[in-house]
Tab-separated table of C-alpha atoms and ligand atoms in Angstrom:
chain	number	residue	atom	x	y	z
A	1201	UNK	CA	-11.357	-28.015	-17.375
A	1202	UNK	CA	-8.354	-25.477	-17.013
A	1203	UNK	CA	-6.233	-26.429	-14.157
A	1204	UNK	CA	-6.119	-23.227	-12.469
A	1205	UNK	CA	-2.219	-21.573	-11.285
A	1206	UNK	CA	-3.865	-19.503	-9.079
A	1207	UNK	CA	-6.350	-22.014	-7.239
A	1208	UNK	CA	-7.144	-19.824	-4.332
A	1209	UNK	CA	-7.363	-16.533	-5.733
A	1210	UNK	CA	-11.395	-15.875	-5.763
A	1211	UNK	CA	-12.923	-12.423	-5.919
A	1212	UNK	CA	-10.905	-10.424	-3.441
A	1213	UNK	CA	-12.530	-9.102	-0.530
A	1214	UNK	CA	-12.359	-5.120	-2.116
A	1215	UNK	CA	-14.994	-6.490	-4.829
A	1216	UNK	CA	-17.090	-8.259	-2.772
A	1217	UNK	CA	-17.381	-5.168	-0.004
A	1218	UNK	CA	-17.599	-2.220	-2.965
A	1219	UNK	CA	-20.566	-3.993	-4.695
A	1220	UNK	CA	-22.052	-4.312	-2.210
A	1221	UNK	CA	-21.680	-0.909	-0.835
A	1222	UNK	CA	-23.156	0.197	-4.613
A	1223	UNK	CA	-26.140	-2.765	-4.385
A	1224	UNK	CA	-27.438	-1.535	-0.452
A	1225	UNK	CA	-26.285	1.845	-0.958
A	1226	UNK	CA	-24.122	1.839	1.681
A	1227	UNK	CA	-21.248	4.439	2.868
A	1228	UNK	CA	-18.269	2.742	1.170
A	1229	UNK	CA	-15.202	3.295	3.759
A	1230	UNK	CA	-13.944	-0.409	2.266
A	1231	UNK	CA	-11.920	-0.016	-0.546
A	1232	UNK	CA	-8.887	2.118	0.077
A	1233	UNK	CA	-9.416	5.348	-2.408
A	1234	UNK	CA	-10.522	8.957	-1.817
A	1235	UNK	CA	-14.424	10.263	-2.862
A	1236	UNK	CA	-12.394	13.266	-3.885
A	1237	UNK	CA	-10.281	14.613	-6.644
A	1238	UNK	CA	-6.627	15.006	-7.300
A	1239	UNK	CA	-5.335	18.506	-7.621
A	1240	UNK	CA	-7.162	20.558	-10.011
A	1241	UNK	CA	-3.562	21.357	-11.533
A	1242	UNK	CA	-2.582	17.708	-12.095
A	1243	UNK	CA	-5.821	17.117	-13.850
A	1244	UNK	CA	-5.288	20.275	-16.126
A	1245	UNK	CA	-2.022	19.177	-16.755
A	1246	UNK	CA	-3.178	15.619	-18.353
A	1247	UNK	CA	-5.858	17.033	-20.551
A	1248	UNK	CA	-2.932	19.979	-21.649
A	1249	UNK	CA	-0.421	17.247	-22.322
A	1250	UNK	CA	-3.189	14.958	-24.092
A	1251	UNK	CA	-3.872	17.817	-25.970
A	1252	UNK	CA	-0.167	18.323	-27.076
A	1253	UNK	CA	0.023	15.164	-28.627
A	1254	UNK	CA	1.507	13.373	-25.784
A	1255	UNK	CA	-0.066	10.159	-26.691
A	1256	UNK	CA	2.425	7.465	-28.062
A	1257	UNK	CA	4.431	4.934	-25.637
A	1258	UNK	CA	6.597	6.847	-23.090
A	1259	UNK	CA	10.328	5.622	-22.620
A	1260	UNK	CA	10.096	1.569	-21.625
A	1261	UNK	CA	11.574	2.847	-18.011
A	1262	UNK	CA	9.426	6.085	-17.685
A	1263	UNK	CA	9.811	9.712	-19.023
A	1264	UNK	CA	13.415	11.213	-18.041
A	1265	UNK	CA	11.394	13.832	-16.207
A	1266	UNK	CA	8.691	12.150	-13.911
A	1267	UNK	CA	12.060	10.110	-13.097
A	1268	UNK	CA	14.428	13.070	-12.564
A	1269	UNK	CA	11.374	14.570	-10.206
A	1270	UNK	CA	11.036	11.027	-7.967
A	1271	UNK	CA	14.684	11.162	-7.657
A	1272	UNK	CA	15.199	14.889	-6.567
A	1273	UNK	CA	11.941	13.735	-3.793
A	1274	UNK	CA	13.608	11.488	-2.671
A	1275	UNK	CA	16.652	13.326	-2.179
A	1276	UNK	CA	14.780	16.003	-0.610
A	1277	UNK	CA	12.515	13.339	1.879
A	1278	UNK	CA	15.367	10.852	3.018
A	1279	UNK	CA	18.480	12.177	1.943
A	1280	UNK	CA	19.480	9.301	-0.682
A	1281	UNK	CA	20.714	9.794	-4.162
A	1282	UNK	CA	19.692	7.846	-6.809
A	1283	UNK	CA	20.285	7.438	-10.357
A	1284	UNK	CA	17.496	8.802	-12.275
A	1285	UNK	CA	18.628	6.905	-15.406
A	1286	UNK	CA	19.711	3.464	-14.080
A	1287	UNK	CA	17.965	3.143	-10.410
A	1288	UNK	CA	14.076	5.306	-10.956
A	1289	UNK	CA	11.844	2.641	-12.998
A	1290	UNK	CA	8.604	4.585	-13.649
A	1291	UNK	CA	5.546	1.231	-13.682
A	1292	UNK	CA	1.585	1.119	-14.046
A	1293	UNK	CA	1.157	0.793	-10.339
A	1294	UNK	CA	2.822	-0.322	-7.491
A	1295	UNK	CA	1.056	-3.481	-7.840
A	1296	UNK	CA	2.766	-3.641	-11.187
A	1297	UNK	CA	6.369	-2.539	-9.824
A	1298	UNK	CA	5.704	-5.338	-6.991
A	1299	UNK	CA	4.894	-8.125	-9.407
A	1300	UNK	CA	8.153	-7.537	-11.627
A	1301	UNK	CA	9.928	-7.532	-8.936
A	1302	UNK	CA	8.891	-11.212	-7.671
A	1303	UNK	CA	9.691	-12.271	-11.076
A	1304	UNK	CA	13.200	-11.003	-11.386
A	1305	UNK	CA	14.361	-12.350	-8.666
A	1306	UNK	CA	12.017	-15.388	-7.118
A	1307	UNK	CA	12.572	-18.969	-8.814
A	1308	UNK	CA	10.687	-22.110	-8.525
A	1309	UNK	CA	11.274	-23.409	-4.783
A	1310	UNK	CA	12.855	-20.271	-3.529
A	1311	UNK	CA	10.546	-18.650	-0.224
A	1312	UNK	CA	9.587	-15.497	0.143
A	1313	UNK	CA	8.671	-13.850	3.390
A	1314	UNK	CA	5.813	-11.822	3.771
A	1315	UNK	CA	4.172	-10.545	7.536
A	1316	UNK	CA	0.551	-11.337	8.175
A	1317	UNK	CA	-1.514	-8.766	7.865
A	1318	UNK	CA	-0.424	-8.262	4.414
A	1319	UNK	CA	-1.486	-6.768	1.142
A	1320	UNK	CA	-3.262	-9.672	-1.659
A	1321	UNK	CA	-1.502	-9.020	-4.091
A	1322	UNK	CA	2.033	-10.453	-2.682
A	1323	UNK	CA	1.398	-14.211	-2.813
A	1324	UNK	CA	-0.043	-14.375	-6.222
A	1325	UNK	CA	2.495	-12.933	-7.435
A	1326	UNK	CA	5.229	-15.163	-5.691
A	1327	UNK	CA	3.002	-18.232	-6.694
A	1328	UNK	CA	3.021	-17.232	-10.104
A	1329	UNK	CA	7.075	-17.083	-10.043
A	1330	UNK	CA	6.946	-20.526	-8.720
A	1331	UNK	CA	7.817	-19.763	-5.223
A	1332	UNK	CA	5.901	-20.092	-1.770
A	1333	UNK	CA	5.091	-17.213	0.859
A	1334	UNK	CA	6.333	-18.111	4.304
A	1335	UNK	CA	3.916	-15.816	6.402
A	1336	UNK	CA	5.259	-14.520	9.597
A	1337	UNK	CA	2.613	-13.000	11.720
A	1338	UNK	CA	2.934	-9.170	13.158
A	1339	UNK	CA	2.293	-8.796	16.894
A	1340	UNK	CA	-1.684	-8.962	16.887
A	1341	UNK	CA	-1.828	-5.464	19.420
A	1342	UNK	CA	0.825	-3.184	18.063
A	1343	UNK	CA	1.448	-5.109	14.439
A	1344	UNK	CA	5.084	-4.737	15.371
A	1345	UNK	CA	7.326	-7.093	13.897
A	1346	UNK	CA	8.350	-10.080	16.064
A	1347	UNK	CA	11.750	-10.721	15.733
A	1348	UNK	CA	12.029	-14.444	17.361
A	1349	UNK	CA	9.418	-15.237	14.397
A	1350	UNK	CA	11.202	-13.777	11.979
A	1351	UNK	CA	14.378	-15.330	12.845
A	1352	UNK	CA	12.568	-18.212	12.939
A	1353	UNK	CA	11.371	-18.232	9.553
A	1354	UNK	CA	14.476	-17.660	7.716
A	1355	UNK	CA	16.026	-20.999	6.004
A	1356	UNK	CA	18.113	-21.424	2.984
A	1357	UNK	CA	15.614	-21.113	0.622
A	1358	UNK	CA	14.426	-17.659	2.013
A	1359	UNK	CA	15.190	-15.620	-1.484
A	1360	UNK	CA	13.414	-12.387	-0.577
A	1361	UNK	CA	11.240	-10.474	1.969
A	1362	UNK	CA	8.247	-8.101	1.920
A	1363	UNK	CA	8.128	-5.061	3.947
A	1364	UNK	CA	5.581	-2.564	4.215
A	1365	UNK	CA	5.119	0.730	6.098
A	1366	UNK	CA	3.187	2.703	6.333
A	1367	UNK	CA	1.590	-0.782	6.691
A	1368	UNK	CA	-1.888	-1.491	5.107
A	1369	UNK	CA	-4.192	-2.412	7.189
A	1370	UNK	CA	-2.726	-1.553	10.309
A	1371	UNK	CA	-1.345	1.873	10.313
A	1372	UNK	CA	1.586	1.118	11.728
A	1373	UNK	CA	4.997	1.860	11.176
A	1374	UNK	CA	8.910	-0.238	11.214
A	1375	UNK	CA	11.663	2.249	12.462
A	1376	UNK	CA	14.608	3.402	11.602
A	1377	UNK	CA	16.165	0.669	13.864
A	1378	UNK	CA	13.844	-1.761	12.752
A	1379	UNK	CA	15.251	-1.452	9.393
A	1380	UNK	CA	19.181	-1.548	10.901
A	1381	UNK	CA	18.102	-4.792	13.050
A	1382	UNK	CA	16.615	-6.746	9.791
A	1383	UNK	CA	20.107	-5.287	7.800
A	1384	UNK	CA	21.774	-6.960	10.505
A	1385	UNK	CA	19.314	-10.296	10.163
A	1386	UNK	CA	20.111	-10.497	6.673
A	1387	UNK	CA	23.730	-9.470	6.481
A	1388	UNK	CA	25.596	-11.998	4.026
A	1389	UNK	CA	22.640	-14.007	3.030
A	1390	UNK	CA	21.386	-13.755	-0.994
A	1391	UNK	CA	17.912	-12.610	0.226
A	1392	UNK	CA	16.492	-9.515	-1.686
A	1393	UNK	CA	13.270	-6.820	-0.175
A	1394	UNK	CA	10.393	-5.653	-1.409
A	1395	UNK	CA	9.911	-2.479	0.344
A	1396	UNK	CA	6.320	-1.382	-0.693
A	1397	UNK	CA	5.955	2.041	0.673
A	1398	UNK	CA	2.907	3.633	-1.204
A	1399	UNK	CA	1.497	5.226	2.366
A	1400	UNK	CA	4.924	6.714	2.702
A	1401	UNK	CA	3.731	10.764	2.838
A	1402	UNK	CA	1.265	9.419	4.811
A	1403	UNK	CA	2.695	9.881	8.086
A	1404	UNK	CA	1.081	11.871	11.648
A	1405	UNK	CA	1.596	13.063	14.481
A	1406	UNK	CA	5.087	14.791	13.595
A	1407	UNK	CA	6.674	11.541	12.795
A	1408	UNK	CA	9.395	10.105	9.887
A	1409	UNK	CA	8.793	7.818	7.385
A	1410	UNK	CA	11.897	4.959	7.638
A	1411	UNK	CA	12.827	4.449	4.142
A	1412	UNK	CA	14.576	1.701	2.707
A	1413	UNK	CA	16.280	4.271	0.569
A	1414	UNK	CA	17.885	5.827	3.727
A	1415	UNK	CA	19.159	2.587	4.986
A	1416	UNK	CA	22.368	1.246	3.036
A	1417	UNK	CA	23.191	-1.957	3.409
A	1418	UNK	CA	19.299	-2.589	3.206
A	1419	UNK	CA	19.068	-0.265	-0.243
A	1420	UNK	CA	21.796	-2.596	-1.678
A	1421	UNK	CA	18.965	-5.584	-1.712
A	1422	UNK	CA	15.853	-3.770	-2.338
A	1423	UNK	CA	13.596	-2.691	-4.591
A	1424	UNK	CA	11.480	0.500	-3.063
A	1425	UNK	CA	8.332	0.844	-4.563
A	1426	UNK	CA	5.507	4.021	-4.211
A	1427	UNK	CA	2.678	5.393	-5.754
A	1428	UNK	CA	1.257	8.507	-7.536
A	1429	UNK	CA	-2.346	7.008	-7.284
A	1430	UNK	CA	-2.048	7.196	-3.327
A	1431	UNK	CA	0.192	10.445	-3.144
A	1432	UNK	CA	-1.847	12.609	-5.404
A	1433	UNK	CA	-5.481	10.979	-4.868
A	1434	UNK	CA	-5.709	9.841	-8.160
A	1435	UNK	CA	-5.521	5.708	-7.784
A	1436	UNK	CA	-7.417	4.699	-10.587
A	1437	UNK	CA	-4.589	6.296	-12.943
A	1438	UNK	CA	-2.542	3.260	-11.432
A	1439	UNK	CA	0.747	4.764	-12.204
A	1440	UNK	CA	3.845	4.234	-9.328
A	1441	UNK	CA	7.577	3.625	-9.477
A	1442	UNK	CA	10.366	1.212	-8.567
A	1443	UNK	CA	13.755	2.186	-6.890
A	1444	UNK	CA	16.280	-0.229	-7.103
A	1445	UNK	CA	19.875	-0.454	-7.019
A	1446	UNK	CA	21.093	-0.761	-11.339
A	1447	UNK	CA	21.888	-4.346	-11.462
A	1448	UNK	CA	18.689	-4.891	-9.737
A	1449	UNK	CA	16.718	-2.458	-12.040
A	1450	UNK	CA	18.417	-4.149	-15.112
A	1451	UNK	CA	16.415	-7.148	-14.130
A	1452	UNK	CA	12.994	-5.921	-13.395
A	1453	UNK	CA	13.240	-3.736	-16.183
A	1454	UNK	CA	14.063	-7.158	-18.097
A	1455	UNK	CA	10.336	-8.542	-16.214
A	1456	UNK	CA	8.747	-5.030	-16.796
A	1457	UNK	CA	8.772	-4.929	-20.440
A	1458	UNK	CA	7.126	-7.578	-21.136
A	1459	UNK	CA	4.348	-7.558	-18.876
A	1460	UNK	CA	3.165	-3.658	-19.952
A	1461	UNK	CA	6.616	-2.028	-21.389
A	1462	UNK	CA	5.871	1.494	-19.892
A	1463	UNK	CA	3.612	3.620	-18.360
A	1464	UNK	CA	0.648	5.968	-19.683
A	1465	UNK	CA	2.431	8.566	-21.253
A	1466	UNK	CA	0.216	11.869	-20.492
A	1467	UNK	CA	0.008	10.890	-17.154
A	1468	UNK	CA	3.499	10.843	-16.646
A	1469	UNK	CA	3.986	14.033	-18.221
A	1470	UNK	CA	1.117	15.371	-16.129
A	1471	UNK	CA	2.636	14.435	-12.878
A	1472	UNK	CA	6.406	15.103	-13.749
A	1473	UNK	CA	4.791	18.967	-14.100
A	1474	UNK	CA	3.108	19.049	-11.115
A	1475	UNK	CA	5.682	17.704	-9.227
A	1476	UNK	CA	7.949	20.379	-10.158
A	1477	UNK	CA	5.506	22.931	-9.913
A	1478	UNK	CA	4.379	21.724	-6.373
A	1479	UNK	CA	6.979	20.409	-4.289
A	1480	UNK	CA	5.162	21.554	-1.163
A	1481	UNK	CA	2.469	18.958	-2.073
A	1482	UNK	CA	4.075	15.806	-0.428
A	1483	UNK	CA	4.927	18.029	2.287
A	1484	UNK	CA	1.321	18.943	3.213
A	1485	UNK	CA	-0.323	15.233	3.170
A	1486	UNK	CA	0.622	14.619	6.361
A	1487	UNK	CA	-1.291	17.275	8.264
A	1488	UNK	CA	-4.097	16.664	5.452
A	1489	UNK	CA	-4.771	13.119	6.290
A	1490	UNK	CA	-3.959	13.814	9.963
A	1491	UNK	CA	-6.537	16.497	9.878
A	1492	UNK	CA	-9.135	13.781	8.341
A	1493	UNK	CA	-8.044	10.811	10.980
A	1494	UNK	CA	-8.700	13.305	14.158
A	1495	UNK	CA	-12.212	14.377	12.336
A	1496	UNK	CA	-13.449	10.821	12.025
A	1497	UNK	CA	-11.763	9.568	15.544
A	1498	UNK	CA	-13.077	12.218	17.328
A	1499	UNK	CA	-16.646	11.756	15.644
A	1500	UNK	CA	-16.468	7.997	16.237
A	1501	UNK	CA	-15.117	8.382	20.052
A	1502	UNK	CA	-18.931	8.094	21.460
A	1503	UNK	CA	-19.498	5.130	20.048
A	1504	UNK	CA	-18.713	1.569	20.600
A	1505	UNK	CA	-15.983	0.803	18.944
A	1506	UNK	CA	-12.426	0.513	20.528
A	1507	UNK	CA	-9.522	2.028	18.606
A	1508	UNK	CA	-5.735	3.806	19.113
A	1509	UNK	CA	-5.675	6.370	16.224
A	1510	UNK	CA	-3.466	4.560	13.560
A	1511	UNK	CA	0.479	6.512	13.256
A	1512	UNK	CA	-0.210	6.311	9.414
A	1513	UNK	CA	-1.908	5.332	5.987
A	1514	UNK	CA	-5.779	6.521	5.476
A	1515	UNK	CA	-6.662	3.297	7.593
A	1516	UNK	CA	-8.751	3.418	10.736
A	1517	UNK	CA	-8.578	-0.027	12.274
A	1518	UNK	CA	-11.573	-0.547	15.071
A	1519	UNK	CA	-12.580	-3.109	17.308
A	1520	UNK	CA	-15.730	-4.391	17.424
A	1521	UNK	CA	-15.800	-6.681	20.497
A	1522	UNK	CA	-18.081	-4.765	22.804
A	1523	UNK	CA	-20.613	-4.658	20.295
A	1524	UNK	CA	-20.946	-7.952	18.309
A	1525	UNK	CA	-17.925	-10.498	19.591
A	1526	UNK	CA	-20.430	-13.246	18.288
A	1527	UNK	CA	-20.017	-12.223	15.053
A	1528	UNK	CA	-16.379	-13.009	12.930
A	1529	UNK	CA	-15.168	-10.067	11.127
A	1530	UNK	CA	-16.521	-11.224	7.419
A	1531	UNK	CA	-19.956	-11.478	8.894
A	1532	UNK	CA	-19.131	-8.168	10.678
A	1533	UNK	CA	-18.490	-6.021	7.837
A	1534	UNK	CA	-21.476	-7.630	5.942
A	1535	UNK	CA	-23.828	-7.232	8.888
A	1536	UNK	CA	-22.859	-3.368	9.180
A	1537	UNK	CA	-23.208	-3.072	5.293
A	1538	UNK	CA	-26.414	-4.396	4.953
A	1539	UNK	CA	-28.252	-3.545	8.321
A	1540	UNK	CA	-26.102	0.303	9.096
A	1541	UNK	CA	-25.048	1.587	6.028
A	1542	UNK	CA	-21.253	1.557	6.355
A	1543	UNK	CA	-18.944	-0.840	4.487
A	1544	UNK	CA	-15.908	-1.635	5.773
A	1545	UNK	CA	-13.321	-4.373	4.849
A	1546	UNK	CA	-12.286	-7.542	7.689
A	1547	UNK	CA	-8.771	-7.598	8.446
A	1548	UNK	CA	-8.694	-11.734	8.861
A	1549	UNK	CA	-8.768	-11.622	4.673
A	1550	UNK	CA	-5.199	-10.203	5.047
A	1551	UNK	CA	-3.914	-12.957	6.840
A	1552	UNK	CA	-2.967	-16.412	5.633
A	1553	UNK	CA	-4.134	-18.051	9.424
A	1554	UNK	CA	-6.433	-14.882	10.879
A	1555	UNK	CA	-6.428	-15.215	14.656
A	1556	UNK	CA	-9.673	-15.991	15.639
A	1557	UNK	CA	-10.444	-14.005	18.838
A	1558	UNK	CA	-9.110	-10.403	16.555
A	1559	UNK	CA	-12.566	-8.602	16.013
A	1560	UNK	CA	-11.682	-6.014	13.828
A	1561	UNK	CA	-12.381	-4.172	10.780
A	1562	UNK	CA	-10.527	-1.498	8.673
A	1563	UNK	CA	-12.184	1.827	7.825
A	1564	UNK	CA	-10.791	4.191	5.186
A	1565	UNK	CA	-10.694	7.682	6.086
A	1566	UNK	CA	-9.626	9.196	2.812
A	1567	UNK	CA	-12.770	10.412	2.494
A	1568	UNK	CA	-15.052	14.115	2.360
A	1569	UNK	CA	-15.763	15.564	5.405
A	1570	UNK	CA	-19.209	15.308	5.174
A	1571	UNK	CA	-18.764	11.668	4.253
A	1572	UNK	CA	-16.642	11.245	7.232
A	1573	UNK	CA	-19.329	12.969	9.147
A	1574	UNK	CA	-21.946	10.983	7.631
A	1575	UNK	CA	-20.540	7.263	8.283
A	1576	UNK	CA	-19.560	8.432	11.967
A	1577	UNK	CA	-23.051	9.098	12.660
A	1578	UNK	CA	-24.121	5.644	11.209
A	1579	UNK	CA	-20.948	3.905	13.360
A	1580	UNK	CA	-22.177	5.597	16.219
A	1581	UNK	CA	-25.490	4.100	16.634
A	1582	UNK	CA	-24.572	0.152	16.203
B	147	LIG	C1	0.303	-1.800	0.621
B	147	LIG	C2	0.064	-1.312	-0.825
B	147	LIG	N1	0.622	-1.646	-2.012
B	147	LIG	C3	-0.115	-1.481	-3.133
B	147	LIG	C4	-0.612	-0.911	-3.209
B	147	LIG	C5	-1.240	-0.728	-4.873
B	147	LIG	O1	-0.669	0.450	-5.514
B	147	LIG	P1	-0.869	0.845	-6.934
B	147	LIG	O2	-2.445	1.211	-6.767
B	147	LIG	O3	-0.234	1.997	-7.137
B	147	LIG	O4	-0.983	-0.634	-7.920
B	147	LIG	C6	-1.750	-0.449	-2.326
B	147	LIG	C7	-3.255	-0.072	-2.856
B	147	LIG	O5	-3.499	-0.195	-2.167
B	147	LIG	C8	-1.601	-0.769	-1.212
B	147	LIG	O6	-2.319	-0.554	-0.183
């Protein structure tokens, strides 16, 4: 019998809920992916590049044209000047970038602080590096950082902190002032950061994403990760990037070249073309998704779910305490899928130690208007 290196990992709730949605014919608002396609021009560009023979290995660190587009974008968005050759690496998805960053830094016995609720790939990446996650809970109501808890969690073995803003699953944002406070807290310590910013362009109500790229002190120790999949509505392309100072990028690349070597070539060509031709795409994203959030929330207003409109991401948390307070959130999600035809994700799965009284499920609103209308109709009669 093989002894598992990841004994606590089973089938994830995302797979379970998506499968159940398919089996039951429920609307799938569980896993985070759009039910519409990415831009036509982007899809056409992939076909063009495949037919132009761009089908062999890309450079290990990514296509120069795409790295340059990424550098130009972060200069426009955050005023951050990064070197496309020494600081930008294209990866097969943000997930691979996170995995490689962890392997590059974390050694056996090291501790990595993660904020619960958190994305599910962090902990297995840390465990495979021989490290241990220390889970610090975000505020149960507004999902802000509890600075006292974070200070208490820091110790001599702390080697890394993983941030995620805009935050999955809550939609909460870390502010520029939070980043300053964090910089002060870890000043002079041998602690690195992963800043998971895959939802960087999904920030609403005129808010601005506070990127670690714009915080000099933090960036000097950080791997900043993003995902073209989220930004261009093509999650299945699994293409992302990581920006880090040259010394950190060099260490990350040592891992990346043996995990995957490089990202998919024609996708990188297409993304480079599209970013050059349509820089307005990222400017228009907040409005595009805010309209979906607002439509969905307006439609849900008469329901018995209670919620506050999210500040970012394409997820809306809803509280069901007025509907089935007797059910924990996993049972609620199963019941909603089977009995009411809407698949969701229970928030407890993002916690090491779930909050027993919390009654929250996560709904993905990266969906066509008709899907959102149909889902809201079902949710309003629960
Ligand atoms: C917070 C967070 N980080 C990383 C990822 C992974 O991104 P990718 O699909 O580019 O690997 C996701 C995808 O859901 C996510 O929600």
